[in-house]
Amino acid sequence: MADIDRARLLESVPTELFIGGKWAPARSRATFEVVDPASEEILVRVADASSEDGIAALDAAVDAAAGWAATPPWKRADLLRAAYDAILARREEIATLITLEMGKPLAESRGEVDYGATFFRWFSESASRMHLEGAYGTEPGGGYKIMTYKRPVGPTLLVTPWNFPLAMGTRKIGAALAAGCTVVIKPAEQTPLTMLLFAEVMREAGLPDGVLNVITTSDAAGVVAPIMADPRLRKISFTGSTQVGKLLLGQAAEGVLRSSMELGGNSPLLVFDDADIDAAVDGATMAKMRNGGESCVAANRIYVQSGVLEEFTRKLAERLGSFRTGHGLEEGVTLGPLIDGEQRAKVVRLVDDAVDKGATVVMGGEVPSGAGHFYPPTVLRDVPRDAAMHDEEIFGPVAAIYSFDTEREAIERANDTPYGLASYLFTRDLSRAVRVAEALDTGMTGINRGVVSNPAAPFGGIKESGLGREGSSEGIEEYLETKYIGMQL
Ligand code: SIN
């Protein structure tokens, strides 16, 4: 078990709404349960915000907006850096909470804390620079002067998912705060605790009141829609399903809101005959099993060239067979449960459907009995094109293997999806690596590696996988707009 005392941690974690720098219950005093997906025990109850609470959070963000935008960039940068240090100082606490409410093994939760904190380091380093970006010059006809500069977009709503309860928040909050925007964040109903603890860390680090507001709710649609309809809101940034993203884009159209959407994926992973097979197995294991497969960049379709199909499948099954399933706080556990019963039912449906249509189960595929939403590491081969898992995100530890013969076929099949988030390819041929990477219709491609996420790299998709980029220098641009002044001197 982890060193942190679980009962003490749950007693000390904030469970109220964080609005205008203060903790307060929901106006209705309503609460909802947060459940450990490994044991199905109730961990605590947290405030269940209504639409009125949501608007109160927006009020606070609006009140703080001018002051935060006018705060000197170095001061903002220092605060972000202090928050980075403060997150790392409480690494064990935050990691334990992530494991308790989300289920991933503690080692992975620690990795998420490091990953999540680094967005604050990264954006603290950019906070003072982008304010110097702009132009000054004479218009081509010589008539007057053109001056441009960057300014914050304004109050922003952030809606984040349950799979990375810290990092998907800090990736947005770090960029928004560095740019000078104030925010209201609504974490996922399944995993509100990490963001509540994070808000307390930010408060202690000295963040001014109202710059960050956190609302937890079991009624996401009812709380988000009125905020989206409020003309004081200037931007929405969402990470989640394409279906909900499209709904939010419809709402954003009403107020012509700046929109960043990090939506669903259906990532292909290609293994060519000339690949280093052991490296490909390592990469595929990372791309499939990171976060238990509950990641939008998880390898959803694994295409293996026929000459190495047997060897790759055997080695991947051996590797996935070495995972140990259990409660994420137990020593030696490398695979936690899925987030909830609904998600497990989806994985079961997708596997059953693929098998009914002709896929072969190489390993796994049996739902264990007992408490917790566990699903074993599973490898399927000969998955047919008409299997539902070809078109839907599996979001679980299921490796779906397809085979191909030629490079052209691999590219066509990889691109045969409305999604375009990430892709991966394994080959020793440099020309092929670059040629195929360029031909894959995804926002991100990993060559001979199974993880592409990095705060310094632009994370995001094309097609129905989203709009905009997070992280890198582009991440901050999402929260800035260009102001142009024409000067007759
Ligand atoms: C996601 O699953 O939404 C993103 C994961 C990452 O940042 O790597």
mmCIF file of N, CA and C in Angstrom, residues 197-255:
data_model
loop_
_atom_site.group_PDB
_atom_site.id
_atom_site.type_symbol
_atom_site.label_atom_id
_atom_site.label_comp_id
_atom_site.label_asym_id
_atom_site.label_seq_id
_atom_site.Cartn_x
_atom_site.Cartn_y
_atom_site.Cartn_z
ATOM 1 N N LEU A 197 -8.350 19.281 -4.760
ATOM 2 C CA LEU A 197 -7.094 19.387 -4.012
ATOM 3 C C LEU A 197 -6.127 20.327 -4.727
ATOM 4 N N PHE A 198 -6.103 20.229 -6.043
ATOM 5 C CA PHE A 198 -5.228 21.114 -6.827
ATOM 6 C C PHE A 198 -5.591 22.592 -6.589
ATOM 7 N N ALA A 199 -6.901 22.888 -6.503
ATOM 8 C CA ALA A 199 -7.325 24.282 -6.270
ATOM 9 C C ALA A 199 -6.790 24.772 -4.923
ATOM 10 N N GLU A 200 -6.800 23.889 -3.931
ATOM 11 C CA GLU A 200 -6.284 24.262 -2.615
ATOM 12 C C GLU A 200 -4.768 24.525 -2.694
ATOM 13 N N VAL A 201 -4.088 23.718 -3.474
ATOM 14 C CA VAL A 201 -2.640 23.919 -3.662
ATOM 15 C C VAL A 201 -2.400 25.293 -4.305
ATOM 16 N N MET A 202 -3.222 25.632 -5.269
ATOM 17 C CA MET A 202 -3.080 26.931 -5.952
ATOM 18 C C MET A 202 -3.400 28.086 -4.997
ATOM 19 N N ARG A 203 -4.406 27.885 -4.161
ATOM 20 C CA ARG A 203 -4.766 28.939 -3.191
ATOM 21 C C ARG A 203 -3.594 29.175 -2.250
ATOM 22 N N GLU A 204 -3.026 28.076 -1.753
ATOM 23 C CA GLU A 204 -1.896 28.198 -0.832
ATOM 24 C C GLU A 204 -0.668 28.815 -1.521
ATOM 25 N N ALA A 205 -0.565 28.578 -2.840
ATOM 26 C CA ALA A 205 0.582 29.149 -3.582
ATOM 27 C C ALA A 205 0.394 30.648 -3.811
ATOM 28 N N GLY A 206 -0.788 31.183 -3.499
ATOM 29 C CA GLY A 206 -0.999 32.634 -3.573
ATOM 30 C C GLY A 206 -1.767 33.103 -4.788
ATOM 31 N N LEU A 207 -2.462 32.211 -5.469
ATOM 32 C CA LEU A 207 -3.240 32.646 -6.639
ATOM 33 C C LEU A 207 -4.340 33.607 -6.194
ATOM 34 N N PRO A 208 -4.467 34.763 -6.840
ATOM 35 C CA PRO A 208 -5.518 35.714 -6.430
ATOM 36 C C PRO A 208 -6.922 35.116 -6.555
ATOM 37 N N ASP A 209 -7.810 35.586 -5.703
ATOM 38 C CA ASP A 209 -9.199 35.105 -5.683
ATOM 39 C C ASP A 209 -9.859 35.270 -7.054
ATOM 40 N N GLY A 210 -10.590 34.260 -7.459
ATOM 41 C CA GLY A 210 -11.396 34.358 -8.681
ATOM 42 C C GLY A 210 -10.664 33.989 -9.965
ATOM 43 N N VAL A 211 -9.345 33.834 -9.891
ATOM 44 C CA VAL A 211 -8.593 33.505 -11.120
ATOM 45 C C VAL A 211 -8.883 32.062 -11.540
ATOM 46 N N LEU A 212 -8.991 31.181 -10.532
ATOM 47 C CA LEU A 212 -9.344 29.778 -10.788
ATOM 48 C C LEU A 212 -10.581 29.453 -9.953
ATOM 49 N N ASN A 213 -11.602 28.946 -10.590
ATOM 50 C CA ASN A 213 -12.838 28.565 -9.886
ATOM 51 C C ASN A 213 -13.171 27.131 -10.292
ATOM 52 N N VAL A 214 -13.524 26.306 -9.292
ATOM 53 C CA VAL A 214 -13.792 24.891 -9.587
ATOM 54 C C VAL A 214 -15.226 24.549 -9.187
ATOM 55 N N ILE A 215 -15.969 24.015 -10.149
ATOM 56 C CA ILE A 215 -17.335 23.581 -9.823
ATOM 57 C C ILE A 215 -17.475 22.092 -10.146
ATOM 58 N N THR A 216 -17.943 21.348 -9.143
ATOM 59 C CA THR A 216 -18.159 19.914 -9.323
ATOM 60 C C THR A 216 -19.664 19.695 -9.413
ATOM 61 N N THR A 217 -20.066 18.810 -10.301
ATOM 62 C CA THR A 217 -21.508 18.595 -10.472
ATOM 63 C C THR A 217 -21.804 17.224 -11.051
ATOM 64 N N SER A 218 -23.004 16.730 -10.739
ATOM 65 C CA SER A 218 -23.465 15.490 -11.363
ATOM 66 C C SER A 218 -24.367 15.823 -12.553
ATOM 67 N N ASP A 219 -24.541 17.121 -12.804
ATOM 68 C CA ASP A 219 -25.423 17.564 -13.901
ATOM 69 C C ASP A 219 -24.614 18.439 -14.863
ATOM 70 N N ALA A 220 -23.669 17.799 -15.561
ATOM 71 C CA ALA A 220 -22.754 18.558 -16.422
ATOM 72 C C ALA A 220 -23.512 19.424 -17.429
ATOM 73 N N ALA A 221 -24.467 18.817 -18.117
ATOM 74 C CA ALA A 221 -25.161 19.561 -19.180
ATOM 75 C C ALA A 221 -25.927 20.747 -18.597
ATOM 76 N N GLY A 222 -26.598 20.532 -17.455
ATOM 77 C CA GLY A 222 -27.406 21.587 -16.849
ATOM 78 C C GLY A 222 -26.582 22.738 -16.305
ATOM 79 N N VAL A 223 -25.340 22.465 -15.916
ATOM 80 C CA VAL A 223 -24.490 23.523 -15.362
ATOM 81 C C VAL A 223 -23.691 24.224 -16.470
ATOM 82 N N VAL A 224 -23.261 23.444 -17.457
ATOM 83 C CA VAL A 224 -22.406 24.016 -18.507
ATOM 84 C C VAL A 224 -23.209 24.904 -19.469
ATOM 85 N N ALA A 225 -24.418 24.459 -19.842
ATOM 86 C CA ALA A 225 -25.173 25.195 -20.881
ATOM 87 C C ALA A 225 -25.406 26.670 -20.508
ATOM 88 N N PRO A 226 -25.843 27.003 -19.277
ATOM 89 C CA PRO A 226 -26.043 28.424 -18.964
ATOM 90 C C PRO A 226 -24.734 29.231 -18.982
ATOM 91 N N ILE A 227 -23.636 28.596 -18.599
ATOM 92 C CA ILE A 227 -22.355 29.331 -18.661
ATOM 93 C C ILE A 227 -22.014 29.600 -20.126
ATOM 94 N N MET A 228 -22.224 28.591 -20.971
ATOM 95 C CA MET A 228 -21.931 28.753 -22.406
ATOM 96 C C MET A 228 -22.802 29.846 -23.026
ATOM 97 N N ALA A 229 -24.013 30.013 -22.489
ATOM 98 C CA ALA A 229 -24.944 30.992 -23.076
ATOM 99 C C ALA A 229 -24.700 32.402 -22.538
ATOM 100 N N ASP A 230 -23.829 32.542 -21.554
ATOM 101 C CA ASP A 230 -23.595 33.855 -20.930
ATOM 102 C C ASP A 230 -22.610 34.662 -21.788
ATOM 103 N N PRO A 231 -23.003 35.858 -22.215
ATOM 104 C CA PRO A 231 -22.125 36.612 -23.142
ATOM 105 C C PRO A 231 -20.798 37.043 -22.519
ATOM 106 N N ARG A 232 -20.654 36.920 -21.204
ATOM 107 C CA ARG A 232 -19.377 37.301 -20.583
ATOM 108 C C ARG A 232 -18.310 36.225 -20.796
ATOM 109 N N LEU A 233 -18.747 35.002 -21.088
ATOM 110 C CA LEU A 233 -17.773 33.936 -21.356
ATOM 111 C C LEU A 233 -17.177 34.160 -22.738
ATOM 112 N N ARG A 234 -15.840 34.010 -22.879
ATOM 113 C CA ARG A 234 -15.209 34.269 -24.175
ATOM 114 C C ARG A 234 -14.584 33.044 -24.800
ATOM 115 N N LYS A 235 -14.454 31.962 -24.010
ATOM 116 C CA LYS A 235 -13.781 30.802 -24.589
ATOM 117 C C LYS A 235 -14.196 29.514 -23.876
ATOM 118 N N ILE A 236 -14.219 28.423 -24.650
ATOM 119 C CA ILE A 236 -14.437 27.084 -24.094
ATOM 120 C C ILE A 236 -13.253 26.208 -24.515
ATOM 121 N N SER A 237 -12.731 25.443 -23.575
ATOM 122 C CA SER A 237 -11.745 24.415 -23.927
ATOM 123 C C SER A 237 -12.232 23.113 -23.324
ATOM 124 N N PHE A 238 -12.363 22.112 -24.166
ATOM 125 C CA PHE A 238 -12.972 20.839 -23.742
ATOM 126 C C PHE A 238 -12.086 19.665 -24.130
ATOM 127 N N THR A 239 -11.951 18.704 -23.234
ATOM 128 C CA THR A 239 -11.356 17.414 -23.584
ATOM 129 C C THR A 239 -12.390 16.356 -23.250
ATOM 130 N N GLY A 240 -12.733 15.542 -24.240
ATOM 131 C CA GLY A 240 -13.736 14.500 -24.016
ATOM 132 C C GLY A 240 -14.172 13.911 -25.346
ATOM 133 N N SER A 241 -15.368 13.371 -25.346
ATOM 134 C CA SER A 241 -15.812 12.648 -26.545
ATOM 135 C C SER A 241 -16.165 13.608 -27.687
ATOM 136 N N THR A 242 -16.072 13.083 -28.900
ATOM 137 C CA THR A 242 -16.430 13.875 -30.086
ATOM 138 C C THR A 242 -17.906 14.250 -30.030
ATOM 139 N N GLN A 243 -18.717 13.339 -29.532
ATOM 140 C CA GLN A 243 -20.161 13.588 -29.452
ATOM 141 C C GLN A 243 -20.457 14.821 -28.581
ATOM 142 N N VAL A 244 -19.860 14.888 -27.386
ATOM 143 C CA VAL A 244 -20.087 16.041 -26.503
ATOM 144 C C VAL A 244 -19.404 17.286 -27.094
ATOM 145 N N GLY A 245 -18.247 17.087 -27.714
ATOM 146 C CA GLY A 245 -17.551 18.221 -28.339
ATOM 147 C C GLY A 245 -18.416 18.905 -29.391
ATOM 148 N N LYS A 246 -19.123 18.094 -30.180
ATOM 149 C CA LYS A 246 -19.980 18.677 -31.226
ATOM 150 C C LYS A 246 -21.132 19.471 -30.595
ATOM 151 N N LEU A 247 -21.649 18.945 -29.495
ATOM 152 C CA LEU A 247 -22.724 19.635 -28.774
ATOM 153 C C LEU A 247 -22.229 20.996 -28.267
ATOM 154 N N LEU A 248 -21.026 20.984 -27.678
ATOM 155 C CA LEU A 248 -20.469 22.233 -27.146
ATOM 156 C C LEU A 248 -20.159 23.215 -28.276
ATOM 157 N N LEU A 249 -19.700 22.685 -29.416
ATOM 158 C CA LEU A 249 -19.419 23.587 -30.544
ATOM 159 C C LEU A 249 -20.700 24.261 -31.019
ATOM 160 N N GLY A 250 -21.814 23.517 -30.953
ATOM 161 C CA GLY A 250 -23.113 24.101 -31.313
ATOM 162 C C GLY A 250 -23.460 25.240 -30.364
ATOM 163 N N GLN A 251 -23.212 25.018 -29.072
ATOM 164 C CA GLN A 251 -23.502 26.069 -28.081
ATOM 165 C C GLN A 251 -22.529 27.236 -28.251
ATOM 166 N N ALA A 252 -21.279 26.913 -28.581
ATOM 167 C CA ALA A 252 -20.259 27.966 -28.741
ATOM 168 C C ALA A 252 -20.591 28.867 -29.932
ATOM 169 N N ALA A 253 -21.259 28.291 -30.919
ATOM 170 C CA ALA A 253 -21.591 29.077 -32.116
ATOM 171 C C ALA A 253 -22.493 30.259 -31.760
ATOM 172 N N GLU A 254 -23.374 30.074 -30.786
ATOM 173 C CA GLU A 254 -24.304 31.138 -30.377
ATOM 174 C C GLU A 254 -23.562 32.393 -29.926
ATOM 175 N N GLY A 255 -22.519 32.188 -29.121
ATOM 176 C CA GLY A 255 -21.773 33.341 -28.607
ATOM 177 C C GLY A 255 -20.481 33.579 -29.371
#
